[in-house]
Amino acid sequence: MARVLYNLLMFTIGLTLRIRVLGYWSLIYGYCALCTAVALLKLWWNIILRPSTTFQWGIRETPPACLNDTSLGTHCYVRIKESGLRFHYVAAGERGKPLMLFLHGFPEFWFSWRHQLREFKSEFRVVAVDLRGYGESDLPSSTESYRFDYLVTDVKDIVEYLGYNRCYLVGHDWGGTIAWLFAIHYPEMVTKLIVLNCPHPSVFTDYALRHPSQLLKSSYFFFFQLPRFPELMLSINDFKALKGLFTSRSTGIGRKGRWLTSEDMEAYLYAFSQPGALTGALNYYRNVFSSLPLSQNDVKSPVLLLWGERDAFLEQEMAEACRVYIRNHFRLNIISGASHWLQQDQPDIVNTLIWTFLKEGEGRKTHRN
């Protein structure tokens, strides 16, 4: 009788797990279909309004001058033996000084850290990397090449190639996700962790599943699962949607005087108009659902989390929830009026808060600026 009850219990557990997995993927693909329908309507409307320009876009052949600004640092390349991939990075500051490594988000590249490269090169060896699939780094074609474990290993290999065994790690958006994961798996290699507008991956997963409002804000995650169509939608009308991410009233850089210049915008268009550039960036999203939830969560490094109050993509409540997974000092600064593009939106405040964290130790309270 006990054996029968045990088998029944195991069958019930297994069935419940299968139902949950089926529900999980049904939600993903159902929402993906809904987002696709909305995107098709937008495309059709664009064709009606702008029939002659909808499908016009071009590759920028020449980089704008700002990408070769020597005050930002020196352009360097490294080929990692483990993966065989070549990475591009911009470095400044004296060799031998502590390493500060910057990881960008989507849709960005090393240039998004221009204000920080200038600021911190006085006391650090500052390095802003083009992550795999971005900028002048190699763009693996397969979606499988953008698994979390590969992305984390890239950071480890780059740190070691640069001649360091530890670094001050700074990440924003997708770069923030990779920074969290790197700190989880290689705590001995992270002196301090600084993350901008990106929650701990487990916080994001738990929160999004319980809050429809965040699920709605994350609808692009589902849309980006499609092959090729998202690339088309980001490209039409000469990359209008891509421009809008940085310039629109709802999602763009919010602080007057810090809006992207026309040359800054051309830098982004130069990077993402290159063949395969959008696909490489979008492949990060095409692996995310199979990579969560995490098997490890604890962060042992001191953490500074900076959060723009006007983030159009991520709800602020997730910021405080990150505290649960941090086994060291945790400092959270919520910056009033700042957008998702925090380090470009309000670089002076961001840089000051980072200096405070680096120089004066870590606080335990939440601060509002």
mmCIF file of C-alpha atoms in Angstrom, residues 102-327:
data_model
loop_
_atom_site.group_PDB
_atom_site.id
_atom_site.type_symbol
_atom_site.label_atom_id
_atom_site.label_comp_id
_atom_site.label_asym_id
_atom_site.label_seq_id
_atom_site.Cartn_x
_atom_site.Cartn_y
_atom_site.Cartn_z
ATOM 1 C CA PHE A 102 32.042 48.135 -18.351
ATOM 2 C CA LEU A 103 29.348 45.914 -19.921
ATOM 3 C CA HIS A 104 26.720 47.631 -22.082
ATOM 4 C CA GLY A 105 23.080 46.790 -22.696
ATOM 5 C CA PHE A 106 20.619 46.614 -25.612
ATOM 6 C CA PRO A 107 20.642 48.294 -28.081
ATOM 7 C CA GLU A 108 23.988 49.821 -27.162
ATOM 8 C CA PHE A 109 27.705 49.132 -27.511
ATOM 9 C CA TRP A 110 30.923 50.370 -25.866
ATOM 10 C CA PHE A 111 30.083 54.000 -26.727
ATOM 11 C CA SER A 112 27.308 54.141 -24.119
ATOM 12 C CA TRP A 113 30.058 54.363 -21.445
ATOM 13 C CA ARG A 114 31.794 57.413 -22.967
ATOM 14 C CA HIS A 115 31.073 59.626 -19.932
ATOM 15 C CA GLN A 116 32.428 57.005 -17.531
ATOM 16 C CA LEU A 117 35.551 56.258 -19.580
ATOM 17 C CA ARG A 118 36.560 59.891 -19.279
ATOM 18 C CA GLU A 119 35.630 60.098 -15.596
ATOM 19 C CA PHE A 120 37.310 57.046 -14.095
ATOM 20 C CA LYS A 121 40.474 56.713 -16.198
ATOM 21 C CA SER A 122 42.369 58.860 -13.686
ATOM 22 C CA GLU A 123 42.408 56.102 -11.061
ATOM 23 C CA PHE A 124 41.486 52.944 -12.964
ATOM 24 C CA ARG A 125 42.333 50.991 -16.059
ATOM 25 C CA VAL A 126 38.907 51.475 -17.655
ATOM 26 C CA VAL A 127 37.757 49.059 -20.348
ATOM 27 C CA ALA A 128 34.438 49.192 -22.218
ATOM 28 C CA VAL A 129 33.774 45.994 -24.171
ATOM 29 C CA ASP A 130 31.615 45.295 -27.193
ATOM 30 C CA LEU A 131 29.872 42.127 -26.017
ATOM 31 C CA ARG A 132 29.658 39.205 -28.410
ATOM 32 C CA GLY A 133 27.179 40.019 -31.175
ATOM 33 C CA TYR A 134 27.710 43.777 -30.816
ATOM 34 C CA GLY A 135 29.777 46.485 -32.448
ATOM 35 C CA GLU A 136 33.141 45.356 -33.746
ATOM 36 C CA SER A 137 33.183 42.130 -31.739
ATOM 37 C CA ASP A 138 32.417 38.869 -33.523
ATOM 38 C CA LEU A 139 28.772 38.029 -34.230
ATOM 39 C CA PRO A 140 28.148 34.276 -33.853
ATOM 40 C CA SER A 141 25.221 33.343 -36.086
ATOM 41 C CA SER A 142 23.568 30.632 -33.999
ATOM 42 C CA THR A 143 21.134 31.517 -31.224
ATOM 43 C CA GLU A 144 22.745 28.847 -29.068
ATOM 44 C CA SER A 145 25.954 30.906 -28.988
ATOM 45 C CA TYR A 146 24.299 33.462 -26.682
ATOM 46 C CA ARG A 147 23.618 31.206 -23.715
ATOM 47 C CA PHE A 148 24.206 32.705 -20.279
ATOM 48 C CA ASP A 149 27.193 30.470 -19.548
ATOM 49 C CA TYR A 150 28.973 31.606 -22.722
ATOM 50 C CA LEU A 151 28.343 35.270 -21.938
ATOM 51 C CA VAL A 152 29.716 34.895 -18.411
ATOM 52 C CA THR A 153 32.773 32.984 -19.633
ATOM 53 C CA ASP A 154 33.481 35.800 -22.106
ATOM 54 C CA VAL A 155 33.861 38.221 -19.190
ATOM 55 C CA LYS A 156 36.160 35.863 -17.294
ATOM 56 C CA ASP A 157 38.353 35.336 -20.347
ATOM 57 C CA ILE A 158 38.586 39.074 -21.064
ATOM 58 C CA VAL A 159 39.526 39.936 -17.465
ATOM 59 C CA GLU A 160 42.265 37.315 -17.493
ATOM 60 C CA TYR A 161 43.525 38.375 -20.928
ATOM 61 C CA LEU A 162 43.870 41.925 -19.634
ATOM 62 C CA GLY A 163 46.199 40.571 -16.955
ATOM 63 C CA TYR A 164 43.890 40.758 -13.935
ATOM 64 C CA ASN A 165 42.300 38.280 -11.554
ATOM 65 C CA ARG A 166 39.805 40.798 -10.103
ATOM 66 C CA CYS A 167 37.880 43.807 -11.344
ATOM 67 C CA TYR A 168 35.349 46.458 -10.476
ATOM 68 C CA LEU A 169 32.473 45.321 -12.660
ATOM 69 C CA VAL A 170 29.902 47.776 -14.038
ATOM 70 C CA GLY A 171 26.904 46.677 -16.108
ATOM 71 C CA HIS A 172 23.758 48.257 -17.537
ATOM 72 C CA ASP A 173 20.635 46.502 -18.889
ATOM 73 C CA TRP A 174 21.790 43.220 -20.504
ATOM 74 C CA GLY A 175 25.300 44.048 -19.357
ATOM 75 C CA GLY A 176 23.815 44.276 -15.872
ATOM 76 C CA THR A 177 22.355 40.778 -16.183
ATOM 77 C CA ILE A 178 25.748 39.425 -17.230
ATOM 78 C CA ALA A 179 27.401 41.334 -14.377
ATOM 79 C CA TRP A 180 24.988 39.818 -11.824
ATOM 80 C CA LEU A 181 25.668 36.329 -13.218
ATOM 81 C CA PHE A 182 29.423 36.846 -13.254
ATOM 82 C CA ALA A 183 29.373 37.972 -9.613
ATOM 83 C CA ILE A 184 27.308 34.897 -8.703
ATOM 84 C CA HIS A 185 29.619 32.402 -10.431
ATOM 85 C CA TYR A 186 33.000 34.104 -9.936
ATOM 86 C CA PRO A 187 32.717 36.045 -6.656
ATOM 87 C CA GLU A 188 36.476 35.977 -6.140
ATOM 88 C CA MET A 189 36.912 37.988 -9.368
ATOM 89 C CA VAL A 190 34.600 40.868 -8.445
ATOM 90 C CA THR A 191 35.950 43.473 -6.027
ATOM 91 C CA LYS A 192 32.740 45.501 -6.211
ATOM 92 C CA LEU A 193 29.670 45.165 -8.405
ATOM 93 C CA ILE A 194 27.883 48.207 -9.859
ATOM 94 C CA VAL A 195 24.639 47.652 -11.763
ATOM 95 C CA LEU A 196 22.495 50.239 -13.527
ATOM 96 C CA ASN A 197 18.795 49.701 -14.177
ATOM 97 C CA CYS A 198 18.853 45.927 -14.160
ATOM 98 C CA PRO A 199 17.411 43.719 -11.420
ATOM 99 C CA HIS A 200 18.928 40.468 -10.243
ATOM 100 C CA PRO A 201 17.750 37.886 -12.854
ATOM 101 C CA SER A 202 15.755 35.895 -10.296
ATOM 102 C CA VAL A 203 14.025 39.036 -9.064
ATOM 103 C CA PHE A 204 12.994 39.857 -12.625
ATOM 104 C CA THR A 205 11.618 36.357 -13.232
ATOM 105 C CA ASP A 206 9.630 36.198 -9.987
ATOM 106 C CA TYR A 207 8.323 39.747 -10.267
ATOM 107 C CA ALA A 208 7.290 39.568 -13.937
ATOM 108 C CA LEU A 209 5.302 36.371 -13.412
ATOM 109 C CA ARG A 210 3.371 37.986 -10.527
ATOM 110 C CA HIS A 211 2.840 41.462 -12.007
ATOM 111 C CA PRO A 212 1.001 41.753 -15.333
ATOM 112 C CA SER A 213 2.082 45.383 -15.606
ATOM 113 C CA GLN A 214 5.755 44.335 -15.791
ATOM 114 C CA LEU A 215 4.876 41.511 -18.165
ATOM 115 C CA LEU A 216 3.295 44.113 -20.435
ATOM 116 C CA LYS A 217 6.378 46.333 -20.249
ATOM 117 C CA SER A 218 8.467 43.277 -21.145
ATOM 118 C CA SER A 219 6.375 42.399 -24.201
ATOM 119 C CA TYR A 220 9.381 42.963 -26.457
ATOM 120 C CA PHE A 221 11.008 39.889 -24.842
ATOM 121 C CA PHE A 222 8.294 37.790 -26.456
ATOM 122 C CA PHE A 223 8.277 39.603 -29.774
ATOM 123 C CA PHE A 224 12.035 39.203 -30.113
ATOM 124 C CA GLN A 225 11.660 35.403 -30.039
ATOM 125 C CA LEU A 226 10.595 35.516 -33.692
ATOM 126 C CA PRO A 227 13.216 35.016 -36.405
ATOM 127 C CA ARG A 228 13.951 37.971 -38.723
ATOM 128 C CA PHE A 229 10.709 39.904 -38.203
ATOM 129 C CA PRO A 230 11.982 41.934 -35.197
ATOM 130 C CA GLU A 231 15.050 42.912 -37.224
ATOM 131 C CA LEU A 232 12.725 44.187 -39.953
ATOM 132 C CA MET A 233 10.597 46.202 -37.536
ATOM 133 C CA LEU A 234 13.661 47.856 -35.997
ATOM 134 C CA SER A 235 15.000 48.738 -39.455
ATOM 135 C CA ILE A 236 11.997 50.173 -41.308
ATOM 136 C CA ASN A 237 11.852 53.910 -41.952
ATOM 137 C CA ASP A 238 15.633 54.061 -41.609
ATOM 138 C CA PHE A 239 15.723 52.574 -38.107
ATOM 139 C CA LYS A 240 12.955 54.794 -36.761
ATOM 140 C CA ALA A 241 12.096 52.385 -33.906
ATOM 141 C CA LEU A 242 15.738 52.170 -32.880
ATOM 142 C CA LYS A 243 16.035 55.960 -32.827
ATOM 143 C CA GLY A 244 12.810 56.194 -30.835
ATOM 144 C CA LEU A 245 14.185 54.067 -28.004
ATOM 145 C CA PHE A 246 16.662 56.863 -27.218
ATOM 146 C CA THR A 247 14.679 59.927 -28.295
ATOM 147 C CA SER A 248 10.941 59.384 -27.776
ATOM 148 C CA ARG A 249 9.083 61.080 -24.942
ATOM 149 C CA SER A 250 8.076 57.754 -23.358
ATOM 150 C CA THR A 251 11.325 55.736 -23.533
ATOM 151 C CA GLY A 252 14.098 58.162 -24.433
ATOM 152 C CA ILE A 253 16.766 60.028 -22.525
ATOM 153 C CA GLY A 254 14.776 62.421 -20.413
ATOM 154 C CA ARG A 255 17.132 65.122 -19.215
ATOM 155 C CA LYS A 256 17.289 68.227 -21.380
ATOM 156 C CA GLY A 257 20.860 68.997 -22.279
ATOM 157 C CA ARG A 258 21.810 65.307 -22.223
ATOM 158 C CA TRP A 259 19.830 64.265 -25.269
ATOM 159 C CA LEU A 260 21.888 62.420 -27.854
ATOM 160 C CA THR A 261 23.474 64.717 -30.400
ATOM 161 C CA SER A 262 22.957 63.937 -34.073
ATOM 162 C CA GLU A 263 26.510 62.576 -34.132
ATOM 163 C CA ASP A 264 25.853 60.353 -31.099
ATOM 164 C CA MET A 265 22.749 58.991 -32.824
ATOM 165 C CA GLU A 266 24.746 58.325 -35.971
ATOM 166 C CA ALA A 267 27.183 56.297 -33.855
ATOM 167 C CA TYR A 268 24.356 53.963 -32.859
ATOM 168 C CA LEU A 269 23.014 53.806 -36.412
ATOM 169 C CA TYR A 270 26.496 53.056 -37.709
ATOM 170 C CA ALA A 271 26.846 50.150 -35.270
ATOM 171 C CA PHE A 272 23.412 48.620 -35.794
ATOM 172 C CA SER A 273 23.114 49.140 -39.541
ATOM 173 C CA GLN A 274 25.998 46.734 -40.173
ATOM 174 C CA PRO A 275 25.065 43.282 -41.568
ATOM 175 C CA GLY A 276 23.997 40.912 -38.800
ATOM 176 C CA ALA A 277 24.272 43.517 -36.039
ATOM 177 C CA LEU A 278 20.602 43.501 -35.029
ATOM 178 C CA THR A 279 20.430 39.701 -35.125
ATOM 179 C CA GLY A 280 23.419 39.348 -32.810
ATOM 180 C CA ALA A 281 21.865 41.750 -30.302
ATOM 181 C CA LEU A 282 18.424 40.127 -30.466
ATOM 182 C CA ASN A 283 19.834 36.628 -29.976
ATOM 183 C CA TYR A 284 20.366 37.491 -26.297
ATOM 184 C CA TYR A 285 16.587 37.561 -25.899
ATOM 185 C CA ARG A 286 16.119 34.377 -27.923
ATOM 186 C CA ASN A 287 17.922 32.381 -25.233
ATOM 187 C CA VAL A 288 16.528 33.992 -22.107
ATOM 188 C CA PHE A 289 13.495 31.758 -21.464
ATOM 189 C CA SER A 290 15.496 28.548 -21.600
ATOM 190 C CA SER A 291 18.118 29.982 -19.206
ATOM 191 C CA LEU A 292 15.822 30.869 -16.306
ATOM 192 C CA PRO A 293 15.293 30.215 -13.430
ATOM 193 C CA LEU A 294 18.825 30.241 -12.066
ATOM 194 C CA SER A 295 20.288 27.376 -10.048
ATOM 195 C CA GLN A 296 22.537 29.787 -8.095
ATOM 196 C CA ASN A 297 21.472 33.213 -6.836
ATOM 197 C CA ASP A 298 23.656 34.576 -4.032
ATOM 198 C CA VAL A 299 25.930 37.568 -4.689
ATOM 199 C CA LYS A 300 28.873 37.818 -2.282
ATOM 200 C CA SER A 301 30.398 41.075 -3.565
ATOM 201 C CA PRO A 302 29.466 44.546 -2.291
ATOM 202 C CA VAL A 303 26.778 45.895 -4.628
ATOM 203 C CA LEU A 304 25.740 49.356 -5.784
ATOM 204 C CA LEU A 305 22.446 49.387 -7.701
ATOM 205 C CA LEU A 306 21.569 52.615 -9.513
ATOM 206 C CA TRP A 307 18.027 52.989 -10.796
ATOM 207 C CA GLY A 308 16.446 55.653 -12.983
ATOM 208 C CA GLU A 309 13.028 56.530 -11.604
ATOM 209 C CA ARG A 310 11.551 57.032 -15.092
ATOM 210 C CA ASP A 311 12.606 53.663 -16.490
ATOM 211 C CA ALA A 312 9.988 52.815 -19.138
ATOM 212 C CA PHE A 313 10.868 49.122 -19.248
ATOM 213 C CA LEU A 314 11.429 48.015 -15.645
ATOM 214 C CA GLU A 315 9.323 48.715 -12.559
ATOM 215 C CA GLN A 316 11.126 50.296 -9.641
ATOM 216 C CA GLU A 317 9.849 47.804 -7.046
ATOM 217 C CA MET A 318 12.297 45.240 -8.397
ATOM 218 C CA ALA A 319 15.264 47.321 -7.266
ATOM 219 C CA GLU A 320 14.665 46.923 -3.531
ATOM 220 C CA ALA A 321 13.807 43.229 -3.978
ATOM 221 C CA CYS A 322 17.396 42.544 -5.112
ATOM 222 C CA ARG A 323 18.513 42.882 -1.499
ATOM 223 C CA VAL A 324 17.307 39.329 -0.782
ATOM 224 C CA TYR A 325 20.091 37.778 -2.862
ATOM 225 C CA ILE A 326 23.026 39.921 -1.692
ATOM 226 C CA ARG A 327 25.241 38.519 1.067
#
